[in-house]
Amino acid sequence: MRQIIIIGSGPAGYTAAIYAARANLEPLVIASSVEAGGELMNTTEVENFPGFPDGIMGPDLMAKLQVQAEKFGAEVLYDDVVSLELDGEVKKVRLGSGETHEARSVIFATGSAYRKLGLAEEEHLSGHGLSWCATCDGFFFREKTIAVVGGGDSAIEEATFLTRFASKVYVIHRRDQLRASKIMQNRAFENDKIEFVWNSEVVSINGESAVTGVTLRDTVTGEERDLALDGLFVAIGNDPRTHLVHGQLDLTPAGTIAVDGRSSKTNLPGVFAAGDVIDPTYRQAVTAAGSGTVAALDAEHYLAALDQTEREALSLAN
Ligand code: NAP
């Protein structure tokens, strides 16, 4: 049986693994089969992770975190968790491969998933001009006219990145003010290829077999109009990935896993949570990394207390 299983391999998961491995707890990291490395794998330059004054590419940062965790003895498995049994002293983690792994503690760091617009067309047009990942798909839109939906850092970062390929990038935002940080806003405002479409929401994505445009509704006047496009990127935020623990772990009204105060302790002993899956507010790579640290330290203390209780029980029995 393992001391710790860490589910998730973003900045929270790998930082937890670095700390747990350095504490000789030999953690097993379940990194996912297709999304290993988490959200930063879909990012270009990360300019705000401390220690990299010239920036670092998201995938390079994740590769470094993994190497650092493995160097201290973490084991990384590229598989998906299909179900969890978290109550009781032995935690059971079942994987897509059919294997079941057991541990005395679990750190849940599954991050968050791209939010959808909630339109029926999203299903059949996904991958046919509709994308959630500019770094993955931007290349396909050379000299094309495209749009990004959203007004946060992700949307503005993606729009700016997409101007490397596209001839024109609309940013469709439901209000007339951006949520994105000032530095990103200014960069986008200064970019000739970017045009803002304010106070607008997408009511339908048009096109039979590929995106040909969108129908927009003005959020102030209610008027509708069509905008012709070759592609559409959706960057309207993320939702915490909690489906594996529904019915087992308490959630907050925001849908994140509930933890005790500033700790990573969930409602179940020996189960800790870290990163975007507990954070509806800050959601930065560096805060996720800090949160992973907290979870590893909490797990370490929990295991030490468990060892102590077991030793006392043994000496009483003798
Ligand atoms: P976000 O900050 O939650 O922004 C989501 C944006 O999408 C908002 O502008 C929101 O509009 C809009 N939106 C939400 N639901 C919508 C819907 N159904 N239809 C249309 N528009 C919708 O999400 P994010 O941009 O993904 O950023 C998440 C976190 O990651 C933030 O903390 C951000 O700072 C961080 N991040 C940082 C960087 C960086 O520092 N390099 C890069 C990317 C992300 P309203 O504004 O009207 O709510």
PDB file of N, CA and C and ligand atoms in Angstrom, residues 39 43 45-48 115-118 149-157 172-175 177-181 184 200-202 235-238 276 281-285, ligand 1:
ATOM      1  N   GLU A  39      -3.388  22.247 -17.410  1.00  0.00           N
ATOM      2  CA  GLU A  39      -3.749  23.366 -18.286  1.00  0.00           C
ATOM      3  C   GLU A  39      -2.548  24.085 -18.905  1.00  0.00           C
ATOM      4  N   THR A  43      -0.660  26.253 -22.879  1.00  0.00           N
ATOM      5  CA  THR A  43      -0.312  27.667 -22.773  1.00  0.00           C
ATOM      6  C   THR A  43       1.003  27.916 -23.504  1.00  0.00           C
ATOM      7  N   GLU A  45       3.761  31.183 -23.549  1.00  0.00           N
ATOM      8  CA  GLU A  45       4.746  31.725 -22.620  1.00  0.00           C
ATOM      9  C   GLU A  45       4.097  32.025 -21.261  1.00  0.00           C
ATOM     10  N   VAL A  46       4.714  31.522 -20.194  1.00  0.00           N
ATOM     11  CA  VAL A  46       4.265  31.865 -18.844  1.00  0.00           C
ATOM     12  C   VAL A  46       5.232  32.933 -18.339  1.00  0.00           C
ATOM     13  N   GLU A  47       4.697  34.137 -18.125  1.00  0.00           N
ATOM     14  CA  GLU A  47       5.583  35.265 -17.785  1.00  0.00           C
ATOM     15  C   GLU A  47       5.573  35.589 -16.307  1.00  0.00           C
ATOM     16  N   ASN A  48       4.638  34.941 -15.559  1.00  0.00           N
ATOM     17  CA  ASN A  48       4.472  35.359 -14.165  1.00  0.00           C
ATOM     18  C   ASN A  48       4.780  34.266 -13.160  1.00  0.00           C
ATOM     19  N   ARG A 115     -14.871  25.664 -19.764  1.00  0.00           N
ATOM     20  CA  ARG A 115     -16.324  25.889 -19.720  1.00  0.00           C
ATOM     21  C   ARG A 115     -16.859  25.978 -21.150  1.00  0.00           C
ATOM     22  N   LYS A 116     -18.044  25.433 -21.358  1.00  0.00           N
ATOM     23  CA  LYS A 116     -18.662  25.517 -22.686  1.00  0.00           C
ATOM     24  C   LYS A 116     -19.710  26.608 -22.709  1.00  0.00           C
ATOM     25  N   LEU A 117     -20.080  27.016 -23.920  1.00  0.00           N
ATOM     26  CA  LEU A 117     -21.099  28.062 -24.053  1.00  0.00           C
ATOM     27  C   LEU A 117     -22.491  27.510 -23.765  1.00  0.00           C
ATOM     28  N   GLY A 118     -22.629  26.204 -23.891  1.00  0.00           N
ATOM     29  CA  GLY A 118     -23.936  25.590 -23.651  1.00  0.00           C
ATOM     30  C   GLY A 118     -24.814  25.586 -24.892  1.00  0.00           C
ATOM     31  N   VAL A 149     -14.181  34.090 -27.761  1.00  0.00           N
ATOM     32  CA  VAL A 149     -15.252  34.516 -26.854  1.00  0.00           C
ATOM     33  C   VAL A 149     -14.688  34.589 -25.445  1.00  0.00           C
ATOM     34  N   GLY A 150     -14.967  35.698 -24.745  1.00  0.00           N
ATOM     35  CA  GLY A 150     -14.526  35.841 -23.357  1.00  0.00           C
ATOM     36  C   GLY A 150     -13.828  37.173 -23.139  1.00  0.00           C
ATOM     37  N   GLY A 151     -13.704  37.554 -21.866  1.00  0.00           N
ATOM     38  CA  GLY A 151     -13.079  38.839 -21.564  1.00  0.00           C
ATOM     39  C   GLY A 151     -12.049  38.740 -20.455  1.00  0.00           C
ATOM     40  N   GLY A 152     -11.683  37.514 -20.089  1.00  0.00           N
ATOM     41  CA  GLY A 152     -10.697  37.307 -19.018  1.00  0.00           C
ATOM     42  C   GLY A 152      -9.289  37.175 -19.579  1.00  0.00           C
ATOM     43  N   ASP A 153      -8.347  36.856 -18.702  1.00  0.00           N
ATOM     44  CA  ASP A 153      -6.948  36.695 -19.115  1.00  0.00           C
ATOM     45  C   ASP A 153      -6.801  35.642 -20.209  1.00  0.00           C
ATOM     46  N   SER A 154      -7.544  34.537 -20.075  1.00  0.00           N
ATOM     47  CA  SER A 154      -7.400  33.463 -21.066  1.00  0.00           C
ATOM     48  C   SER A 154      -7.787  33.967 -22.442  1.00  0.00           C
ATOM     49  N   ALA A 155      -8.944  34.627 -22.534  1.00  0.00           N
ATOM     50  CA  ALA A 155      -9.431  35.088 -23.843  1.00  0.00           C
ATOM     51  C   ALA A 155      -8.457  36.081 -24.462  1.00  0.00           C
ATOM     52  N   ILE A 156      -7.954  36.994 -23.656  1.00  0.00           N
ATOM     53  CA  ILE A 156      -7.084  38.037 -24.212  1.00  0.00           C
ATOM     54  C   ILE A 156      -5.718  37.453 -24.570  1.00  0.00           C
ATOM     55  N   GLU A 157      -5.249  36.541 -23.744  1.00  0.00           N
ATOM     56  CA  GLU A 157      -3.980  35.879 -24.057  1.00  0.00           C
ATOM     57  C   GLU A 157      -4.110  35.080 -25.363  1.00  0.00           C
ATOM     58  N   ILE A 172     -15.120  38.627 -28.691  1.00  0.00           N
ATOM     59  CA  ILE A 172     -16.545  38.812 -28.416  1.00  0.00           C
ATOM     60  C   ILE A 172     -16.741  38.736 -26.905  1.00  0.00           C
ATOM     61  N   HIS A 173     -17.192  39.831 -26.326  1.00  0.00           N
ATOM     62  CA  HIS A 173     -17.342  39.856 -24.861  1.00  0.00           C
ATOM     63  C   HIS A 173     -18.740  40.348 -24.499  1.00  0.00           C
ATOM     64  N   ARG A 174     -19.301  39.741 -23.454  1.00  0.00           N
ATOM     65  CA  ARG A 174     -20.702  40.055 -23.111  1.00  0.00           C
ATOM     66  C   ARG A 174     -20.880  41.399 -22.412  1.00  0.00           C
ATOM     67  N   ARG A 175     -19.781  42.000 -21.986  1.00  0.00           N
ATOM     68  CA  ARG A 175     -19.873  43.339 -21.355  1.00  0.00           C
ATOM     69  C   ARG A 175     -19.040  44.325 -22.169  1.00  0.00           C
ATOM     70  N   GLN A 177     -16.436  45.909 -20.671  1.00  0.00           N
ATOM     71  CA  GLN A 177     -15.163  46.034 -19.956  1.00  0.00           C
ATOM     72  C   GLN A 177     -14.561  44.656 -19.794  1.00  0.00           C
ATOM     73  N   LEU A 178     -13.251  44.609 -19.917  1.00  0.00           N
ATOM     74  CA  LEU A 178     -12.592  43.307 -19.801  1.00  0.00           C
ATOM     75  C   LEU A 178     -12.305  42.973 -18.339  1.00  0.00           C
ATOM     76  N   ARG A 179     -12.234  41.692 -18.076  1.00  0.00           N
ATOM     77  CA  ARG A 179     -11.845  41.206 -16.756  1.00  0.00           C
ATOM     78  C   ARG A 179     -10.322  40.969 -16.714  1.00  0.00           C
ATOM     79  N   ALA A 180      -9.730  40.881 -17.886  1.00  0.00           N
ATOM     80  CA  ALA A 180      -8.299  40.548 -17.986  1.00  0.00           C
ATOM     81  C   ALA A 180      -7.426  41.606 -17.306  1.00  0.00           C
ATOM     82  N   SER A 181      -6.206  41.207 -16.932  1.00  0.00           N
ATOM     83  CA  SER A 181      -5.279  42.131 -16.276  1.00  0.00           C
ATOM     84  C   SER A 181      -4.904  43.262 -17.236  1.00  0.00           C
ATOM     85  N   MET A 184      -2.326  42.728 -20.060  1.00  0.00           N
ATOM     86  CA  MET A 184      -2.821  41.931 -21.192  1.00  0.00           C
ATOM     87  C   MET A 184      -3.791  42.755 -22.032  1.00  0.00           C
ATOM     88  N   SER A 200     -21.791  41.619 -26.392  1.00  0.00           N
ATOM     89  CA  SER A 200     -22.338  40.646 -27.341  1.00  0.00           C
ATOM     90  C   SER A 200     -22.197  39.228 -26.818  1.00  0.00           C
ATOM     91  N   GLU A 201     -23.268  38.452 -26.986  1.00  0.00           N
ATOM     92  CA  GLU A 201     -23.160  37.038 -26.641  1.00  0.00           C
ATOM     93  C   GLU A 201     -23.475  36.193 -27.860  1.00  0.00           C
ATOM     94  N   VAL A 202     -22.851  35.028 -27.901  1.00  0.00           N
ATOM     95  CA  VAL A 202     -23.045  34.124 -29.037  1.00  0.00           C
ATOM     96  C   VAL A 202     -24.329  33.337 -28.791  1.00  0.00           C
ATOM     97  N   ALA A 235     -13.074  30.885 -24.673  1.00  0.00           N
ATOM     98  CA  ALA A 235     -12.177  31.020 -23.511  1.00  0.00           C
ATOM     99  C   ALA A 235     -12.928  31.763 -22.414  1.00  0.00           C
ATOM    100  N   ILE A 236     -13.962  31.087 -21.881  1.00  0.00           N
ATOM    101  CA  ILE A 236     -14.846  31.760 -20.923  1.00  0.00           C
ATOM    102  C   ILE A 236     -14.678  31.202 -19.517  1.00  0.00           C
ATOM    103  N   GLY A 237     -13.511  30.668 -19.247  1.00  0.00           N
ATOM    104  CA  GLY A 237     -13.236  30.186 -17.898  1.00  0.00           C
ATOM    105  C   GLY A 237     -13.319  28.675 -17.791  1.00  0.00           C
ATOM    106  N   ASN A 238     -13.187  28.232 -16.579  1.00  0.00           N
ATOM    107  CA  ASN A 238     -13.101  26.794 -16.323  1.00  0.00           C
ATOM    108  C   ASN A 238     -13.991  26.411 -15.145  1.00  0.00           C
ATOM    109  N   ASP A 276      -6.602  24.346  -8.523  1.00  0.00           N
ATOM    110  CA  ASP A 276      -7.828  24.957  -9.056  1.00  0.00           C
ATOM    111  C   ASP A 276      -9.100  24.269  -8.569  1.00  0.00           C
ATOM    112  N   THR A 281     -11.096  31.557  -6.948  1.00  0.00           N
ATOM    113  CA  THR A 281     -10.716  32.966  -7.000  1.00  0.00           C
ATOM    114  C   THR A 281      -9.408  33.253  -7.735  1.00  0.00           C
ATOM    115  N   TYR A 282      -8.301  32.693  -7.280  1.00  0.00           N
ATOM    116  CA  TYR A 282      -7.000  33.146  -7.764  1.00  0.00           C
ATOM    117  C   TYR A 282      -6.539  32.377  -8.996  1.00  0.00           C
ATOM    118  N   ARG A 283      -6.538  31.064  -8.904  1.00  0.00           N
ATOM    119  CA  ARG A 283      -6.328  30.185 -10.047  1.00  0.00           C
ATOM    120  C   ARG A 283      -5.106  30.512 -10.900  1.00  0.00           C
ATOM    121  N   GLN A 284      -4.011  30.717 -10.251  1.00  0.00           N
ATOM    122  CA  GLN A 284      -2.745  30.964 -10.944  1.00  0.00           C
ATOM    123  C   GLN A 284      -1.872  29.719 -10.806  1.00  0.00           C
ATOM    124  N   ALA A 285      -0.924  29.557 -11.722  1.00  0.00           N
ATOM    125  CA  ALA A 285      -0.015  28.414 -11.614  1.00  0.00           C
ATOM    126  C   ALA A 285       0.728  28.454 -10.281  1.00  0.00           C
TER     127      ALA A 285
HETATM  128  P1  NAP B   1     -12.237  34.210 -16.018  1.00  0.00           P
HETATM  129  O1  NAP B   1     -11.278  35.155 -15.408  1.00  0.00           O
HETATM  130  O2  NAP B   1     -13.286  33.579 -15.170  1.00  0.00           O
HETATM  131  O3  NAP B   1     -12.933  34.971 -17.218  1.00  0.00           O
HETATM  132  C1  NAP B   1     -13.958  34.365 -17.951  1.00  0.00           C
HETATM  133  C2  NAP B   1     -14.466  35.373 -18.971  1.00  0.00           C
HETATM  134  O4  NAP B   1     -15.454  34.735 -19.771  1.00  0.00           O
HETATM  135  C3  NAP B   1     -15.104  36.582 -18.324  1.00  0.00           C
HETATM  136  O5  NAP B   1     -14.778  37.738 -19.048  1.00  0.00           O
HETATM  137  C4  NAP B   1     -16.593  36.262 -18.384  1.00  0.00           C
HETATM  138  O6  NAP B   1     -17.389  37.404 -18.561  1.00  0.00           O
HETATM  139  C5  NAP B   1     -16.686  35.439 -19.632  1.00  0.00           C
HETATM  140  N1  NAP B   1     -17.754  34.432 -19.553  1.00  0.00           N
HETATM  141  C6  NAP B   1     -17.979  33.532 -18.563  1.00  0.00           C
HETATM  142  N2  NAP B   1     -19.024  32.739 -18.862  1.00  0.00           N
HETATM  143  C7  NAP B   1     -19.483  33.168 -20.061  1.00  0.00           C
HETATM  144  C8  NAP B   1     -20.528  32.754 -20.914  1.00  0.00           C
HETATM  145  N3  NAP B   1     -21.343  31.722 -20.594  1.00  0.00           N
HETATM  146  N4  NAP B   1     -20.708  33.407 -22.079  1.00  0.00           N
HETATM  147  C9  NAP B   1     -19.888  34.437 -22.435  1.00  0.00           C
HETATM  148  N5  NAP B   1     -18.865  34.884 -21.673  1.00  0.00           N
HETATM  149  C10 NAP B   1     -18.664  34.241 -20.500  1.00  0.00           C
HETATM  150  O7  NAP B   1     -11.511  32.974 -16.726  1.00  0.00           O
HETATM  151  P2  NAP B   1     -10.080  32.915 -17.451  1.00  0.00           P
HETATM  152  O8  NAP B   1      -9.886  34.046 -18.359  1.00  0.00           O
HETATM  153  O9  NAP B   1     -10.007  31.526 -17.986  1.00  0.00           O
HETATM  154  O10 NAP B   1      -9.051  33.045 -16.260  1.00  0.00           O
HETATM  155  C11 NAP B   1      -9.137  32.147 -15.150  1.00  0.00           C
HETATM  156  C12 NAP B   1      -8.034  32.452 -14.156  1.00  0.00           C
HETATM  157  O11 NAP B   1      -6.783  32.116 -14.734  1.00  0.00           O
HETATM  158  C13 NAP B   1      -7.984  33.933 -13.788  1.00  0.00           C
HETATM  159  O12 NAP B   1      -7.649  34.035 -12.434  1.00  0.00           O
HETATM  160  C14 NAP B   1      -6.880  34.465 -14.640  1.00  0.00           C
HETATM  161  O13 NAP B   1      -6.226  35.581 -14.071  1.00  0.00           O
HETATM  162  C15 NAP B   1      -5.954  33.255 -14.738  1.00  0.00           C
HETATM  163  N6  NAP B   1      -5.165  33.304 -15.980  1.00  0.00           N
HETATM  164  C16 NAP B   1      -3.967  33.954 -15.921  1.00  0.00           C
HETATM  165  C17 NAP B   1      -3.190  34.050 -17.041  1.00  0.00           C
HETATM  166  C18 NAP B   1      -1.878  34.745 -16.935  1.00  0.00           C
HETATM  167  O14 NAP B   1      -1.650  35.408 -15.930  1.00  0.00           O
HETATM  168  N7  NAP B   1      -1.001  34.613 -17.914  1.00  0.00           N
HETATM  169  C19 NAP B   1      -3.623  33.511 -18.261  1.00  0.00           C
HETATM  170  C20 NAP B   1      -4.848  32.883 -18.300  1.00  0.00           C
HETATM  171  C21 NAP B   1      -5.624  32.795 -17.147  1.00  0.00           C
HETATM  172  P3  NAP B   1     -17.561  38.483 -17.364  1.00  0.00           P
HETATM  173  O15 NAP B   1     -16.293  39.255 -17.352  1.00  0.00           O
HETATM  174  O16 NAP B   1     -18.736  39.265 -17.805  1.00  0.00           O
HETATM  175  O17 NAP B   1     -17.806  37.669 -16.131  1.00  0.00           O
END
